[in-house]
Coordinates of C-alpha atoms in Angstrom, one line a residue:
X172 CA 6.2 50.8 104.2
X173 CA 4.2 52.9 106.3
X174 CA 7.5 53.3 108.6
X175 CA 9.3 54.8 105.6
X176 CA 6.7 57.2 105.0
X177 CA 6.8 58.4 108.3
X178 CA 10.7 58.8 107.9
X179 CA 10.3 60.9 104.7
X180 CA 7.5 62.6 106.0
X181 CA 9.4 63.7 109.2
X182 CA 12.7 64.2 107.7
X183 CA 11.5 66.5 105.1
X184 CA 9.5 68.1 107.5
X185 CA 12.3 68.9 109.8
X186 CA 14.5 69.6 107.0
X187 CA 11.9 72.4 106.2
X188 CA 11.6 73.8 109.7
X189 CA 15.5 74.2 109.5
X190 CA 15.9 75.9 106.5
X191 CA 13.5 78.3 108.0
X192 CA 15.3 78.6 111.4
X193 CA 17.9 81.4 111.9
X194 CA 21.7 79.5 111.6
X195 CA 23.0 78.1 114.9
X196 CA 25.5 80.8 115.1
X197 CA 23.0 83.7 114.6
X198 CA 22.1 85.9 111.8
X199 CA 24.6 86.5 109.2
X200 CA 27.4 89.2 109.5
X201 CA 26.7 92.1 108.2
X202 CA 28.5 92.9 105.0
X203 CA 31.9 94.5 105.6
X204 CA 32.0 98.5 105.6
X205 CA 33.5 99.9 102.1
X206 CA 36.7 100.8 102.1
X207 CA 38.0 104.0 103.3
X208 CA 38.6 106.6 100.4
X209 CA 42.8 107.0 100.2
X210 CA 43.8 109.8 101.8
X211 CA 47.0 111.8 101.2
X212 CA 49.6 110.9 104.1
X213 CA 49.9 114.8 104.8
X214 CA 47.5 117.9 105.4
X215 CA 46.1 119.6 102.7
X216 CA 45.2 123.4 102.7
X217 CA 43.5 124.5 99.6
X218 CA 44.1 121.4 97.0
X219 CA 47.8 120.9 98.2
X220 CA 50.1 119.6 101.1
X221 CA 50.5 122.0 103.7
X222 CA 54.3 123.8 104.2
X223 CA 54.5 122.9 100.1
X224 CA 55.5 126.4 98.4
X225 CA 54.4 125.3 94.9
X226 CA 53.2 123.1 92.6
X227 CA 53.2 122.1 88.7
X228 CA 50.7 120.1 87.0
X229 CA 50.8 118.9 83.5
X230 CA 49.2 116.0 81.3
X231 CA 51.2 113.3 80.5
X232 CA 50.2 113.8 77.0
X233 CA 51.5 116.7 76.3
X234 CA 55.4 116.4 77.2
X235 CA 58.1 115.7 75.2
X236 CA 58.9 112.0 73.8
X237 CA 62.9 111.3 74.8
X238 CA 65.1 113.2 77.1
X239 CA 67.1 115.2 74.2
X240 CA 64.3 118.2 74.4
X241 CA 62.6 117.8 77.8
X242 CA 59.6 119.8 78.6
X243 CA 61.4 121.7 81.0
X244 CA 59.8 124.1 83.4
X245 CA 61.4 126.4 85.9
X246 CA 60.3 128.6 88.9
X247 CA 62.2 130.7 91.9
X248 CA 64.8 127.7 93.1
X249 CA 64.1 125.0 90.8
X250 CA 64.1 123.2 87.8
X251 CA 61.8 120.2 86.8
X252 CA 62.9 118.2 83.6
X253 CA 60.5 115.6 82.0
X254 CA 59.8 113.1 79.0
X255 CA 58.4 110.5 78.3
X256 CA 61.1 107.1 77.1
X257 CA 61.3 103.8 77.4
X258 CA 63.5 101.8 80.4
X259 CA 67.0 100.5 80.1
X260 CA 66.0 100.5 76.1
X261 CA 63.2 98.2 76.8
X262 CA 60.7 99.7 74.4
X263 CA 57.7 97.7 75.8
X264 CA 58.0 99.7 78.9
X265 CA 57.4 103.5 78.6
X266 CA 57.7 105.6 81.7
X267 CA 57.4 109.5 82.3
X268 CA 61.1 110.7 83.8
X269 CA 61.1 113.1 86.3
X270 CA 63.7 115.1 87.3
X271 CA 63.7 117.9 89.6
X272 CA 66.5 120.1 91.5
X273 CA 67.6 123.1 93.1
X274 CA 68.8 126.0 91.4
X275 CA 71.6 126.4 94.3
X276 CA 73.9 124.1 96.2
X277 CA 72.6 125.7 99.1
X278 CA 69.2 124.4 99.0
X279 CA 67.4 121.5 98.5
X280 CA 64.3 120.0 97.3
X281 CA 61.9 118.1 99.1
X282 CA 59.3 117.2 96.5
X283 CA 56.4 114.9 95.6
X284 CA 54.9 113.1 92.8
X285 CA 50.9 112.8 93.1
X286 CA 48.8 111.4 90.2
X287 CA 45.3 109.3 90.1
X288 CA 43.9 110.9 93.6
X289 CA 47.3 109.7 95.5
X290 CA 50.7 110.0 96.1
X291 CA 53.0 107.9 94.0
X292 CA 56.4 108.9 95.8
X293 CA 58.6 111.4 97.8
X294 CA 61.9 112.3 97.6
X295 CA 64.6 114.6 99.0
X296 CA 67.0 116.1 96.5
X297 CA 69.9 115.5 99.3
X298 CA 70.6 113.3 102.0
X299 CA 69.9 115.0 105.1
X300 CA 68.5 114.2 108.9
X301 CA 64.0 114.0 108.8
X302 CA 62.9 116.4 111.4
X303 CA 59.7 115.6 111.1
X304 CA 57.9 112.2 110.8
X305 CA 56.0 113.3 107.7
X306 CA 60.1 112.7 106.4
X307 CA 59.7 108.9 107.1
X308 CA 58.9 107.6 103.6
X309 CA 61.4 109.8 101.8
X310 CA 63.6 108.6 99.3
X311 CA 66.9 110.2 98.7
X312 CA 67.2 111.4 94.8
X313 CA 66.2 114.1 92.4
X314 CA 65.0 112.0 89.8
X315 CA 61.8 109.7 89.5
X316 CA 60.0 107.3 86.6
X317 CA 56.8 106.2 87.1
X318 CA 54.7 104.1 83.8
X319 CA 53.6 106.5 81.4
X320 CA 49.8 106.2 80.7
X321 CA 47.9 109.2 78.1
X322 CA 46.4 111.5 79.5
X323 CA 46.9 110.9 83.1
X324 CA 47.4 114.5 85.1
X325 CA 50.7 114.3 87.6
X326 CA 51.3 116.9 90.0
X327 CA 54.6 117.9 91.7
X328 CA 54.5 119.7 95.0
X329 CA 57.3 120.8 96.9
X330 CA 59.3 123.0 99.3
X331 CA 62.9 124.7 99.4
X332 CA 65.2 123.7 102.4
X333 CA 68.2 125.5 103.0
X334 CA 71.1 123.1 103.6
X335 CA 72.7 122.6 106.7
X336 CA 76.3 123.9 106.8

């Protein structure tokens, strides 16, 4: 009896002095740094992308519900059309429509949609050759949806390119 004693008596002991003891390994990692705050995949100079003539913001709640009277806005070279509607008739599914162009056939648009402190896409009104590698991500098109939610500011930026002959 007096053996097991001794057992319990020494094991909890030791079991003690262990839970005490630093782990075999070391102390603990350190908690894992926070995550960098998103940051826009291009310079910005005063609130917008840098080499971006323009920009137009406007509240998703305040533009027109179906693509029959757009809220259409216009400026120098180009034209930006955009509603609110559903997808493919889907009426669970309501998306802001986007569509911009170029006034001319001789220019193009290289424009960006940016809502919720990031970029949600590029595109390029026409095909053409990236120059730069801030072109990498571009897709080719002049019109964009992305889920409408009230209240939610979206900004368009862009720049004129002349076309290539």
């Amino acid at each position: 009896m007096a053996a097991l004693f001794r057992f319990i008596f020494t094991f909890g002991f030791l079991s003690l002095a262990l839970s005490q003891s630093e782990p075999v390994n070391g102390p603990p990692p350190p908690p894992p740094p926070p995550a960098p705050a998103r940051e826009l995949p291009w310079l910005v100079a005063f609130g917008r992308p840098t080499d971006y003539e323009a920009y137009w913001s406007f509240n998703t709640s305040t533009i027109a519900d179906g693509p029959l009277q757009p809220t259409k806005w216009e400026k120098d070279d180009i034209i930006v059309n955009v509603f609110t509607g559903p997808v493919n008739g889907n009426d669970n599914q309501n998306m802001v429509h986007i569509h911009v162009e170029s006034t001319s056939s001789r220019r193009e648009v290289l424009w960006q949609v940016y809502g919720d402190g990031g970029i949600v896409t590029r595109y390029t009104s026409l095909e053409h050759e990236p120059e730069t590698s801030e072109l990498r991500s571009t897709t080719v098109g002049t019109f964009a949806m992305i889920p409408h939610r009230p209240d939610k500011k979206i900004t368009l930026f862009w720049r004129i390119i002349r076309r290539r002959s």
